[in-house]
Amino acid sequence: LTDEQLRPRLYLDAEVALAELEFDFLRHHEALQPFGLGNSQPMFFARNVRAAETRILKEKHYRFMLQQPGGRRAQQAIFFGGAERELPPEPWDVAFHIGRNEYNGRVSLQLEVKALRGTENGR
């Protein structure tokens, strides 16, 4: 096998603007369930993303509020295991799954970041 063949690949289903991600989008996404073998959860990506707010949880995970230029509001995101390595400089291209987060009786849409890269080195 070549080095290129051994390099991990991330298969992306669709590019979205963070502003498009609202409860109606989530409702349509949830209608595709159940996800699993033979019906993988769609992997979305967004370009030119910046962290409007960042917190580290349990010294391992990042909780972000992500935003794109001209975006009306920031989107909540979590990156499990992300704090265990150094993040590239912003802006980023971000790959993620979307889901529903229910906490303290409050429901919100949450992005689960699977990978991110700095746009300067990634293109």
mmCIF file of C-alpha atoms in Angstrom, residues 58 71 83 87:
data_model
loop_
_atom_site.group_PDB
_atom_site.id
_atom_site.type_symbol
_atom_site.label_atom_id
_atom_site.label_comp_id
_atom_site.label_asym_id
_atom_site.label_seq_id
_atom_site.Cartn_x
_atom_site.Cartn_y
_atom_site.Cartn_z
ATOM 1 C CA LYS A 58 -12.914 18.056 30.937
ATOM 2 C CA GLY A 71 -23.957 34.877 9.606
ATOM 3 C CA ALA A 83 -8.682 19.658 22.887
ATOM 4 C CA LEU A 87 -6.138 23.595 16.512
#
